[in-house]
């Protein structure tokens, strides 16, 4: 047989497909191009060179690297191609638990890929229909399900119905005959066979009785003939056993008949014994049937118990399989922040909280090392911060500063719109719930008192980017886009992604100011304000959601007089801090999750930052 005609016992479709012969190529022209492929939740969508050839989809890092081999491939024979319901450029290709998430440049490009894939699949299926059935053995269902081993054995049995052929279904090689039959049905069959056997025994008994009567009549007739012959043949031997006739042949003579019949066989007695034996067998069989009927209830209970156990195991297996599939797909683009996300709020919050916990553990290990690092940054003279400076955003900075001095320092204790959400020692955190178009814009305000530091020192470490990575744990990277003046700069920073939330970036102007007090008895005010701006060198990208912020750190230094002639020490100073934040996170994160994260993270940030300032300034001269 040729290769495509040989029969493979494994029965796999691939083995039955025709092979390509030299000089006779099979297939159509390949289709290739650039598609964006979802890699993981860290790197997101990445451009890949994808090739469709011979019903196989393969991808490479780029077109230039095709000679180094593909990074992955899928056989499309059993693949499921699903155009995304909402994203017109996306298509998902899945084979069992493996899923590829792909995005085309535009809807038309996606349509071309889907059409090409279907063409390859249809041609492949056509070849299989044409050449894949050669050598395939098909067993008819009646023959396959019967109790006979082969077609020849069925022909050998013919249409004869016997007890042997009826019970052949109980053989170990054919247990399929039990399917669909209960124990009671089988017992009914046994009852039927018993009735048949009873009728057969009655028939045999009548036959034996007739035989016994015929033998008795025959013996009487022969006895009469013997008596007549004795008078005519006096030369009979005394033993009466044999007699020679005229031809010299021997004839056997009938012995004197006894009640036992011919050769001493008592047919009637034997028939009675057979009937009694059969009756005993039937009685035993009936007893067995009664026992089986009585035990069927206990067997049924055991069967029901085993079936229930099997049902629970199957449900557990299905549940575990679903969880496995869910985990294997968890992290895909459908299970992250978005307008059509498949993850619910509880799962979203649990995932975010778990990711934040992991980040906290990592930062705890690194924080001690960060604190030990000695960084120095020149501190400009105090008069540098007394004015806004001259740059294109100076008016906007002045407006923001005055707004914070007017509204941010107002007491919120008696305002019913502000809710106290956290209180830890001297620190109090307030929140006012505000939503706009479904996006959480809750203003937040925190007050805190820190001993041993001045307002100038707190604002210096908060504003100077030299120390930013020492205390800020949420930033992945940042850079100064433009320095506007000695006390103002435009900063771009990206924050660490907390899956399943999208990664966020922010572009803001950061300015530090010193506001002199109008009354000599009042302390001066140090302030850092950060607010979002636009810049041509840091345009929004598809990889991050651009957040909008308006944040201020406002500090005042209170000094208590030292005892006697002692100089002022850090034990005599106290910094009153007011921190306000108005953040528009953008994106589609659930409101409950954003509020829960803000309630958790803002107090931690304020405690971490103020502790860092205390450690950095403990051995340094006081900076008023």
Coordinates of C-alpha atoms in Angstrom, one line a residue:
X1 CA 0.0 0.0 0.0
X2 CA 1.1 3.6 -0.5
X3 CA 1.7 5.9 2.4
X4 CA -1.7 7.6 2.2
X5 CA -3.4 4.2 1.9
X6 CA -1.9 2.5 4.9
X7 CA -4.1 2.1 7.9
X8 CA -2.8 3.4 11.2
X9 CA -4.3 1.8 14.3
X10 CA -4.0 5.0 16.3
X11 CA -6.7 6.6 14.2
X12 CA -5.3 10.1 14.4
X13 CA -6.4 12.5 11.8
X14 CA -2.8 13.7 11.1
X15 CA -1.8 10.1 10.2
X16 CA -4.6 9.8 7.7
X17 CA -3.8 12.9 5.9
X18 CA -2.0 12.7 2.5
X19 CA 1.7 13.4 2.6
X20 CA 3.4 15.8 0.2
X21 CA 5.3 13.9 -2.5
X22 CA 8.3 15.4 -4.2
X23 CA 7.3 17.4 -7.2
X24 CA 3.6 17.5 -6.0
X25 CA 3.3 20.3 -3.5
X26 CA 0.2 20.4 -1.3
X27 CA -1.2 23.7 0.0
X28 CA -1.5 27.3 -1.1
X29 CA 0.7 30.4 -0.9
X30 CA 1.7 31.5 2.6
X31 CA 0.3 34.7 4.2
X32 CA 2.4 36.8 6.5
X33 CA 2.6 40.2 8.1
X34 CA 2.9 42.1 11.4
X35 CA 0.4 41.5 14.1
X36 CA 0.4 42.7 17.7
X37 CA 0.5 39.8 20.1
X38 CA -0.3 39.9 23.8
X39 CA 2.7 38.6 25.7
X40 CA 1.9 39.1 29.4
X41 CA 0.6 41.7 31.7
X42 CA 4.0 43.2 32.2
X43 CA 4.9 43.8 28.5
X44 CA 1.4 43.9 27.1
X45 CA 1.1 44.1 23.3
X46 CA 4.2 43.5 21.2
X47 CA 4.6 43.6 17.4
X48 CA 5.4 40.1 16.0
X49 CA 6.0 38.8 12.5
X50 CA 3.3 36.2 11.9
X51 CA 3.4 33.6 9.1
X52 CA 0.4 31.4 7.9
X53 CA 1.6 28.4 5.9
X54 CA 0.4 24.8 5.5
X55 CA -2.4 25.2 8.0
X56 CA 0.1 26.3 10.7
X57 CA 0.3 29.7 12.2
X58 CA 3.8 30.7 13.4
X59 CA 5.2 33.9 14.9
X60 CA 8.7 35.4 15.0
X61 CA 10.1 38.4 16.9
X62 CA 10.6 40.2 13.7
X63 CA 10.8 39.5 10.0
X64 CA 14.6 39.8 10.1
X65 CA 14.7 36.9 12.6
X66 CA 12.7 34.3 10.7
X67 CA 15.9 32.4 9.8
X68 CA 16.5 31.7 13.6
X69 CA 13.3 29.7 13.9
X70 CA 9.8 30.6 15.2
X71 CA 9.0 31.4 18.8
X72 CA 5.7 29.5 18.7
X73 CA 3.2 27.9 16.4
X74 CA -0.3 26.6 16.3
X75 CA -1.9 23.9 14.1
X76 CA -5.2 25.3 12.8
X77 CA -6.9 22.0 12.3
X78 CA -8.7 22.2 15.7
X79 CA -8.2 25.8 16.4
X80 CA -11.1 28.2 17.3
X81 CA -10.8 31.7 15.7
X82 CA -12.9 34.3 17.6
X83 CA -13.1 37.9 16.4
X84 CA -13.4 40.1 19.5
X85 CA -16.9 41.4 20.3
X86 CA -15.8 45.0 21.0
X87 CA -12.3 45.4 19.7
X88 CA -12.6 45.5 15.9
X89 CA -8.9 44.9 15.3
X90 CA -8.5 41.9 17.6
X91 CA -8.9 38.2 17.0
X92 CA -8.3 35.3 19.5
X93 CA -7.0 31.9 18.4
X94 CA -7.3 29.0 20.8
X95 CA -6.3 25.4 20.7
X96 CA -7.4 23.6 23.9
X97 CA -5.9 25.7 26.8
X98 CA -3.5 27.6 24.6
X99 CA -4.8 31.0 23.5
X100 CA -3.1 33.6 21.2
X101 CA -4.5 37.2 21.5
X102 CA -3.7 39.1 18.3
X103 CA -4.4 42.6 17.1
X104 CA -4.3 43.8 13.5
X105 CA -3.6 47.3 12.3
X106 CA -7.2 47.9 11.4
X107 CA -10.5 46.0 11.0
X108 CA -9.8 45.4 7.3
X109 CA -6.4 43.8 8.1
X110 CA -8.0 41.6 10.7
X111 CA -10.6 40.5 8.1
X112 CA -7.8 39.5 5.7
X113 CA -6.2 37.4 8.3
X114 CA -9.4 35.6 9.2
X115 CA -10.2 34.9 5.6
X116 CA -6.7 33.5 4.9
X117 CA -6.9 31.3 8.0
X118 CA -10.3 29.9 6.9
X119 CA -9.0 29.3 3.3
X120 CA -6.1 27.3 4.7
X121 CA -8.4 25.3 7.0
X122 CA -11.0 24.6 4.3
X123 CA -8.3 23.3 1.8
X124 CA -6.8 21.1 4.6
X125 CA -10.2 19.7 5.4
X126 CA -10.9 19.0 1.7
X127 CA -7.7 17.0 1.4
X128 CA -8.6 15.0 4.5
X129 CA -12.1 14.2 3.1
X130 CA -10.5 13.1 -0.2
X131 CA -7.7 10.9 1.0
X132 CA -8.1 10.4 4.7
X133 CA -10.8 7.6 4.6
X134 CA -8.7 5.1 2.7
X135 CA -7.9 2.1 4.9
X136 CA -10.4 3.2 7.6
X137 CA -12.3 0.3 9.1
X138 CA -15.9 1.0 10.2
X139 CA -17.7 -1.6 12.4
X140 CA -21.5 -1.5 12.1
X141 CA -23.1 -0.7 15.5
X142 CA -25.2 -3.8 15.8
X143 CA -22.2 -6.0 15.3
X144 CA -19.9 -3.9 17.5
X145 CA -22.4 -3.9 20.3
X146 CA -23.4 -7.6 20.1
X147 CA -22.0 -10.4 22.2
X148 CA -20.2 -12.0 19.2
X149 CA -16.6 -11.5 18.5
X150 CA -16.7 -11.1 14.7
X151 CA -18.8 -11.1 11.6
X152 CA -17.9 -14.8 10.9
X153 CA -19.1 -15.8 14.4
X154 CA -22.4 -14.1 13.8
X155 CA -22.7 -15.9 10.4
X156 CA -21.9 -19.2 12.2
X157 CA -24.6 -18.7 14.7
X158 CA -27.1 -17.8 12.0
X159 CA -30.6 -17.0 13.3
X160 CA -30.7 -19.9 15.7
X161 CA -31.8 -18.9 19.1
X162 CA -30.5 -21.0 22.0
X163 CA -29.8 -20.7 25.6
X164 CA -26.1 -20.8 24.8
X165 CA -26.2 -17.9 22.4
X166 CA -28.5 -15.9 24.6
X167 CA -26.2 -16.2 27.6
X168 CA -23.1 -15.5 25.5
X169 CA -23.7 -11.8 26.3
X170 CA -22.4 -12.5 29.8
X171 CA -18.9 -13.3 28.6
X172 CA -16.0 -11.2 29.7
X173 CA -15.4 -10.1 26.1
X174 CA -18.8 -8.6 25.7
X175 CA -20.1 -6.7 28.7
X176 CA -22.0 -4.3 26.5
X177 CA -25.1 -6.6 26.8
X178 CA -25.6 -5.4 30.3
X179 CA -26.1 -1.8 29.2
X180 CA -29.6 -0.7 29.8
X181 CA -30.7 -3.7 31.8
X182 CA -31.4 -3.8 35.5
X183 CA -31.0 -6.7 37.9
X184 CA -34.8 -7.1 37.9
X185 CA -34.9 -7.5 34.2
X186 CA -32.3 -10.2 34.3
X187 CA -34.2 -12.0 37.0
X188 CA -37.3 -11.8 34.9
X189 CA -35.4 -13.6 32.1
X190 CA -34.4 -16.3 34.6
X191 CA -38.0 -16.7 35.6
X192 CA -38.8 -17.2 31.9
X193 CA -36.1 -19.8 31.5
X194 CA -37.4 -21.6 34.6
X195 CA -40.9 -21.7 33.1
X196 CA -39.5 -23.2 29.9
X197 CA -37.5 -25.7 31.8
X198 CA -40.6 -26.8 33.8
X199 CA -42.6 -27.3 30.6
X200 CA -39.7 -29.4 29.2
X201 CA -39.5 -31.5 32.3
X202 CA -43.3 -32.2 32.1
X203 CA -42.9 -33.2 28.5
X204 CA -40.0 -35.5 29.3
X205 CA -41.9 -37.0 32.2
X206 CA -44.8 -37.8 29.8
X207 CA -42.3 -39.3 27.4
X208 CA -40.7 -41.5 30.0
X209 CA -44.1 -42.6 31.3
X210 CA -45.1 -43.6 27.7
X211 CA -41.8 -45.4 27.3
X212 CA -42.3 -47.3 30.5
X213 CA -45.9 -48.4 29.6
X214 CA -44.7 -49.5 26.1
X215 CA -41.9 -51.6 27.6
X216 CA -44.3 -53.3 30.0
X217 CA -46.7 -54.2 27.2
X218 CA -43.8 -55.5 25.1
X219 CA -42.5 -57.7 28.0
X220 CA -45.9 -59.3 28.5
X221 CA -46.1 -60.1 24.8
X222 CA -42.6 -61.6 24.6
X223 CA -43.3 -63.6 27.7
X224 CA -46.3 -65.2 26.0
X225 CA -44.2 -66.0 22.9
X226 CA -41.5 -67.6 24.9
X227 CA -44.0 -69.9 26.6
X228 CA -45.4 -71.1 23.2
X229 CA -41.9 -71.7 21.9
X230 CA -40.9 -73.9 24.8
X231 CA -43.4 -76.5 23.7
X232 CA -42.1 -76.6 20.1
X233 CA -38.3 -76.6 20.9
X234 CA -37.4 -79.1 23.6
X235 CA -33.7 -78.9 22.6
X236 CA -33.3 -75.7 24.3
X237 CA -30.2 -75.5 26.6
X238 CA -30.7 -75.6 30.2
X239 CA -29.1 -72.3 30.7
X240 CA -31.7 -70.8 28.4
X241 CA -29.3 -68.3 27.0
X242 CA -28.7 -69.1 23.3
X243 CA -30.4 -71.2 20.7
X244 CA -29.1 -72.4 17.3
X245 CA -31.5 -72.2 14.3
X246 CA -31.4 -74.1 11.1
X247 CA -28.8 -71.8 9.7
X248 CA -26.4 -72.3 12.6
X249 CA -26.9 -68.7 13.8
X250 CA -27.3 -67.7 17.4
X251 CA -30.3 -65.8 18.8
X252 CA -30.4 -64.1 22.2
X253 CA -33.2 -65.2 24.3
X254 CA -35.2 -63.0 26.6
X255 CA -34.5 -63.6 30.2
X256 CA -37.3 -63.9 32.6
X257 CA -38.7 -60.4 32.9
X258 CA -38.5 -58.8 36.3
X259 CA -40.2 -55.6 37.4
X260 CA -37.0 -53.7 36.5
X261 CA -37.8 -53.9 32.8
X262 CA -35.3 -54.3 29.9
X263 CA -31.6 -54.8 31.2
X264 CA -32.8 -54.0 34.7
X265 CA -33.6 -50.3 33.9
X266 CA -36.5 -48.9 35.8
X267 CA -37.6 -46.2 33.4
X268 CA -40.4 -44.9 35.5
X269 CA -38.3 -44.8 38.6
X270 CA -35.5 -43.0 36.7
X271 CA -38.1 -40.5 35.4
X272 CA -39.4 -39.9 38.9
X273 CA -35.8 -39.4 40.2
X274 CA -35.0 -37.0 37.3
X275 CA -38.1 -35.0 38.1
X276 CA -37.2 -34.8 41.7
X277 CA -33.7 -33.8 40.9
X278 CA -34.9 -31.1 38.5
X279 CA -37.4 -29.9 41.1
X280 CA -34.6 -29.6 43.6
X281 CA -32.5 -27.6 41.1
X282 CA -35.5 -25.3 40.3
X283 CA -36.2 -24.9 44.0
X284 CA -32.5 -23.9 44.6
X285 CA -32.6 -21.5 41.6
X286 CA -35.8 -20.0 43.0
X287 CA -34.1 -19.6 46.4
X288 CA -31.2 -17.9 44.7
X289 CA -33.5 -15.6 42.9
X290 CA -35.2 -14.7 46.2
X291 CA -31.8 -13.9 47.7
X292 CA -30.8 -11.8 44.8
X293 CA -34.0 -9.8 45.0
X294 CA -33.5 -9.2 48.7
X295 CA -29.9 -8.1 48.2
X296 CA -30.7 -5.9 45.2
X297 CA -31.9 -3.1 47.5
X298 CA -28.5 -3.1 49.4
X299 CA -26.7 -3.3 46.1
X300 CA -28.8 -0.4 44.7
X301 CA -27.9 1.7 47.8
X302 CA -24.3 0.9 47.3
X303 CA -24.5 1.8 43.7
X304 CA -26.3 5.1 44.5
X305 CA -23.6 5.9 47.0
X306 CA -20.9 5.2 44.5
X307 CA -22.7 7.2 41.8
X308 CA -23.0 10.2 44.2
X309 CA -19.4 9.9 45.0
X310 CA -18.5 9.8 41.3
X311 CA -20.8 12.8 40.7
X312 CA -19.0 14.8 43.4
X313 CA -15.6 13.8 42.0
X314 CA -16.7 14.8 38.4
X315 CA -17.9 18.2 39.7
X316 CA -14.7 18.7 41.5
X317 CA -12.7 17.8 38.4
X318 CA -14.8 20.2 36.3
X319 CA -14.4 22.9 38.9
X320 CA -10.6 22.4 39.0
X321 CA -10.5 22.3 35.2
X322 CA -12.4 25.6 35.0
X323 CA -10.1 27.1 37.6
X324 CA -7.1 25.9 35.6
X325 CA -8.4 27.4 32.4
X326 CA -9.3 30.6 34.2
X327 CA -5.8 30.8 35.6
X328 CA -4.2 30.0 32.3
X329 CA -6.2 32.8 30.7
X330 CA -6.0 35.1 33.7
X331 CA -3.6 37.8 32.7
X332 CA -4.9 38.0 29.2
X333 CA -6.3 41.2 27.8
X334 CA -9.8 40.3 28.8
X335 CA -8.9 40.0 32.4
X336 CA -7.4 43.4 33.0
X337 CA -8.7 46.9 33.4
X338 CA -10.9 48.0 30.5
X339 CA -14.4 48.9 29.5
X340 CA -15.3 45.3 28.8
X341 CA -13.2 43.5 31.4
X342 CA -14.4 40.0 32.4
X343 CA -13.0 40.4 35.9
X344 CA -15.5 41.5 38.6
X345 CA -14.9 44.1 41.3
X346 CA -14.1 41.6 44.1
X347 CA -11.5 39.8 41.9
X348 CA -10.1 43.1 40.7
X349 CA -9.6 44.3 44.3
X350 CA -8.2 41.0 45.5
X351 CA -5.6 41.0 42.7
X352 CA -4.7 44.6 43.3
X353 CA -4.3 44.0 47.0
X354 CA -2.2 40.9 46.5
X355 CA 0.1 42.9 44.1
X356 CA 0.4 45.8 46.6
X357 CA 1.3 43.3 49.4
X358 CA 4.1 41.8 47.2
X359 CA 5.4 45.3 46.4
X360 CA 5.4 46.2 50.1
X361 CA 7.5 43.2 51.1
X362 CA 10.0 44.0 48.4
X363 CA 10.2 47.6 49.5
X364 CA 10.7 46.6 53.1
X365 CA 13.8 44.6 52.1
X366 CA 15.2 47.5 50.1
X367 CA 14.2 50.4 52.3
X368 CA 17.0 50.0 54.8
X369 CA 19.6 50.0 52.0
X370 CA 18.1 53.1 50.4
X371 CA 18.2 55.0 53.7
X372 CA 21.9 54.2 54.2
X373 CA 22.8 55.7 50.8
X374 CA 24.3 59.2 51.3
X375 CA 23.1 61.6 48.7
X376 CA 23.8 65.3 48.7
X377 CA 22.0 68.0 46.8
X378 CA 22.9 71.7 47.1
X379 CA 20.2 73.7 48.9
X380 CA 19.5 77.0 47.2
X381 CA 19.3 80.1 49.4
X382 CA 15.8 80.7 50.9
X383 CA 15.1 83.8 48.8
X384 CA 15.1 81.6 45.6
X385 CA 11.7 80.2 46.8
X386 CA 10.2 83.5 47.6
X387 CA 9.1 84.3 44.0
X388 CA 7.6 82.3 41.2
X389 CA 10.3 83.2 38.7
X390 CA 10.0 84.1 35.1
X391 CA 8.9 81.3 32.8
X392 CA 5.9 80.5 30.6
X393 CA 4.1 78.7 33.5
X394 CA 4.8 81.3 36.2
X395 CA 1.2 82.7 36.2
X396 CA -0.2 79.2 36.5
X397 CA 2.1 78.4 39.3
X398 CA 1.1 81.6 41.2
X399 CA -2.5 80.8 40.7
X400 CA -2.1 77.3 42.1
X401 CA -0.1 78.5 45.1
X402 CA -2.7 81.1 46.0
X403 CA -5.5 78.6 45.6
X404 CA -3.8 76.2 48.0
X405 CA -3.1 78.9 50.5
X406 CA -6.7 80.0 50.5
X407 CA -8.6 76.6 50.4
X408 CA -6.2 73.9 51.4
X409 CA -5.4 75.3 54.8
X410 CA -9.1 75.6 55.8
X411 CA -10.1 73.5 58.7
X412 CA -12.3 70.5 57.6
X413 CA -13.3 69.4 61.1
X414 CA -16.8 70.9 60.9
X415 CA -17.4 70.4 57.2
X416 CA -20.0 67.5 56.8
X417 CA -18.7 66.9 53.2
X418 CA -15.4 65.7 54.5
X419 CA -15.3 62.2 56.0
X420 CA -12.6 61.1 58.4
X421 CA -11.4 57.8 57.0
X422 CA -8.1 57.2 58.8
X423 CA -6.8 58.4 62.2
X424 CA -3.4 57.2 63.5
X425 CA -1.9 59.2 66.3
X426 CA -1.3 62.8 65.0
X427 CA -2.2 61.8 61.4
X428 CA -5.8 62.3 60.2
X429 CA -6.9 61.5 56.6
X430 CA -10.2 63.0 55.2
X431 CA -12.0 62.3 52.0
X432 CA -14.8 63.8 50.0
X433 CA -16.5 61.5 47.6
X434 CA -16.8 62.9 44.1
X435 CA -17.5 61.1 40.8
X436 CA -17.6 62.5 37.3
X437 CA -18.7 60.3 34.3
X438 CA -18.2 57.3 36.5
X439 CA -14.5 58.2 37.3
X440 CA -13.6 58.7 41.0
X441 CA -12.2 62.2 41.6
X442 CA -12.3 62.1 45.4
X443 CA -10.4 65.0 46.9
X444 CA -8.2 63.9 49.8
X445 CA -6.7 65.8 52.7
X446 CA -4.3 64.7 55.4
X447 CA -3.0 66.5 58.4
X448 CA 0.1 65.4 60.4
X449 CA 2.6 66.7 63.0
X450 CA 6.2 65.6 62.8
X451 CA 8.8 66.3 65.5
X452 CA 12.4 67.2 64.8
X453 CA 12.1 68.6 61.3
X454 CA 11.2 71.9 59.7
X455 CA 8.8 72.8 56.9
X456 CA 11.8 73.7 54.7
X457 CA 13.4 70.3 55.1
X458 CA 10.1 68.4 54.4
X459 CA 9.4 70.4 51.2
X460 CA 13.1 70.1 50.1
X461 CA 13.0 66.3 50.2
X462 CA 9.6 66.2 48.7
X463 CA 10.5 68.5 45.8
X464 CA 14.1 67.5 45.0
X465 CA 14.1 64.6 42.5
X466 CA 17.6 63.5 43.7
X467 CA 15.9 61.8 46.7
X468 CA 12.7 60.7 44.9
X469 CA 13.5 57.0 44.6
X470 CA 14.5 56.8 48.2
X471 CA 11.0 57.3 49.6
X472 CA 8.7 56.9 46.6
X473 CA 7.9 53.2 46.2
X474 CA 5.3 53.4 43.4
X475 CA 7.5 54.9 40.7
X476 CA 9.0 52.7 38.0
X477 CA 11.1 55.5 36.4
X478 CA 11.0 59.3 36.0
X479 CA 13.0 62.0 34.3
X480 CA 13.0 65.8 34.3
X481 CA 11.6 66.9 31.0
X482 CA 12.4 70.6 31.4
X483 CA 13.9 72.7 34.2
X484 CA 11.9 76.0 34.2
X485 CA 13.8 77.7 37.1
X486 CA 15.7 77.0 40.3
X487 CA 12.4 76.2 42.0
X488 CA 10.3 74.8 39.1
X489 CA 10.6 71.8 36.7
X490 CA 8.4 69.6 34.5
X491 CA 8.7 65.9 35.5
X492 CA 7.5 62.8 33.7
X493 CA 7.1 59.6 35.7
X494 CA 5.6 56.2 35.1
X495 CA 4.2 54.2 38.1
X496 CA 4.6 50.5 38.7
X497 CA 1.8 48.5 37.2
X498 CA -0.5 46.9 39.8
X499 CA -2.2 44.1 37.8
X500 CA -5.0 43.9 36.7
X501 CA -5.0 47.7 36.6
X502 CA -3.4 49.4 33.6
X503 CA -0.1 51.1 34.0
X504 CA -0.3 54.8 34.6
X505 CA 2.0 57.8 33.9
X506 CA 1.8 61.4 34.8
X507 CA 3.4 64.6 33.4
X508 CA 3.4 67.5 35.9
X509 CA 5.0 70.8 36.9
X510 CA 6.6 70.7 40.3
X511 CA 7.2 74.1 42.0
X512 CA 8.5 74.9 45.5
X513 CA 7.6 78.2 47.2
X514 CA 8.1 80.0 50.5
X515 CA 5.2 82.2 51.6
X516 CA 6.1 84.8 54.2
X517 CA 3.8 85.3 57.1
X518 CA 1.8 88.5 57.3
X519 CA 2.2 88.6 61.0
X520 CA 5.5 88.2 62.7
X521 CA 4.0 85.9 65.3
X522 CA 2.8 83.5 62.6
X523 CA 5.2 81.0 61.0
X524 CA 6.3 81.1 57.4
X525 CA 4.8 78.6 55.1
X526 CA 6.7 76.2 52.8
X527 CA 4.8 74.7 49.9
X528 CA 5.3 72.3 47.0
X529 CA 2.6 72.1 44.4
X530 CA 2.5 69.5 41.6
X531 CA -0.1 69.9 38.8
X532 CA -0.5 68.3 35.4
X533 CA 0.6 70.1 32.3
X534 CA 1.2 69.2 28.6
X535 CA 4.6 69.0 26.9
X536 CA 5.5 68.2 23.4
X537 CA 8.4 65.9 24.6
X538 CA 6.1 63.7 26.7
X539 CA 3.0 62.9 24.7
X540 CA 0.5 60.2 25.9
X541 CA 1.1 56.7 24.6
X542 CA -1.1 53.6 24.3
X543 CA 1.0 51.7 26.9
X544 CA 0.0 53.9 29.8
X545 CA -3.2 55.7 31.0
X546 CA -2.3 59.3 31.6
X547 CA -3.5 60.5 35.0
X548 CA -4.2 64.1 36.0
X549 CA -3.0 65.4 39.4
X550 CA -3.2 68.5 41.5
X551 CA -1.2 67.9 44.7
X552 CA 0.2 70.2 47.4
X553 CA 2.5 69.6 50.4
X554 CA 2.1 72.6 52.8
X555 CA 4.3 72.8 55.9
X556 CA 4.7 75.3 58.8
X557 CA 7.4 75.1 61.5
X558 CA 6.5 75.7 65.1
X559 CA 9.4 76.4 67.5
X560 CA 9.2 76.1 71.3
X561 CA 11.7 78.2 73.3
X562 CA 14.6 76.2 74.7
X563 CA 15.4 76.2 78.4
X564 CA 17.7 78.9 79.7
X565 CA 20.5 79.8 77.3
X566 CA 20.4 76.6 75.3
X567 CA 20.4 76.7 71.6
X568 CA 17.4 75.5 69.6
X569 CA 17.6 71.8 68.9
X570 CA 15.4 69.4 67.0
X571 CA 13.6 68.6 70.2
X572 CA 12.2 72.2 70.1
X573 CA 10.8 72.1 66.6
X574 CA 7.6 70.6 65.2
X575 CA 6.4 70.6 61.6
X576 CA 2.6 70.9 60.9
X577 CA 1.9 69.2 57.5
X578 CA -1.2 69.5 55.4
X579 CA -1.2 67.3 52.3
X580 CA -4.0 67.7 49.7
X581 CA -4.4 65.5 46.6
X582 CA -6.9 65.8 43.7
X583 CA -6.2 62.9 41.3
X584 CA -8.1 61.8 38.1
X585 CA -6.8 58.3 37.5
X586 CA -8.4 57.9 34.1
X587 CA -9.1 54.4 32.8
X588 CA -11.8 52.1 33.9
X589 CA -10.8 50.9 37.4
X590 CA -13.8 50.3 39.6
X591 CA -14.7 53.1 42.0
X592 CA -14.7 50.8 45.1
X593 CA -11.2 49.6 44.3
X594 CA -9.8 53.1 43.8
X595 CA -11.3 54.3 47.1
X596 CA -10.0 51.2 49.0
X597 CA -6.5 51.6 47.5
X598 CA -6.4 55.4 48.3
X599 CA -7.5 54.7 51.9
X600 CA -4.7 52.1 52.2
X601 CA -1.9 53.8 50.4
X602 CA -2.0 57.5 51.3
X603 CA -1.5 57.1 55.0
X604 CA 1.3 54.6 54.3
X605 CA 3.0 57.1 52.0
X606 CA 2.8 60.0 54.5
X607 CA 4.2 57.9 57.3
X608 CA 7.0 56.5 55.1
X609 CA 8.0 59.9 53.7
X610 CA 8.0 61.8 57.1
X611 CA 10.0 58.9 58.7
X612 CA 12.5 59.2 55.8
X613 CA 12.9 63.0 56.4
X614 CA 13.5 62.4 60.1
X615 CA 16.2 59.9 59.4
X616 CA 18.0 62.0 56.8
X617 CA 18.0 65.2 58.9
X618 CA 18.7 63.7 62.4
X619 CA 22.4 64.4 62.3
X620 CA 22.4 67.5 60.1
X621 CA 22.1 71.2 61.0
X622 CA 18.6 72.5 61.2
X623 CA 17.4 74.1 57.9
X624 CA 14.9 76.8 58.7

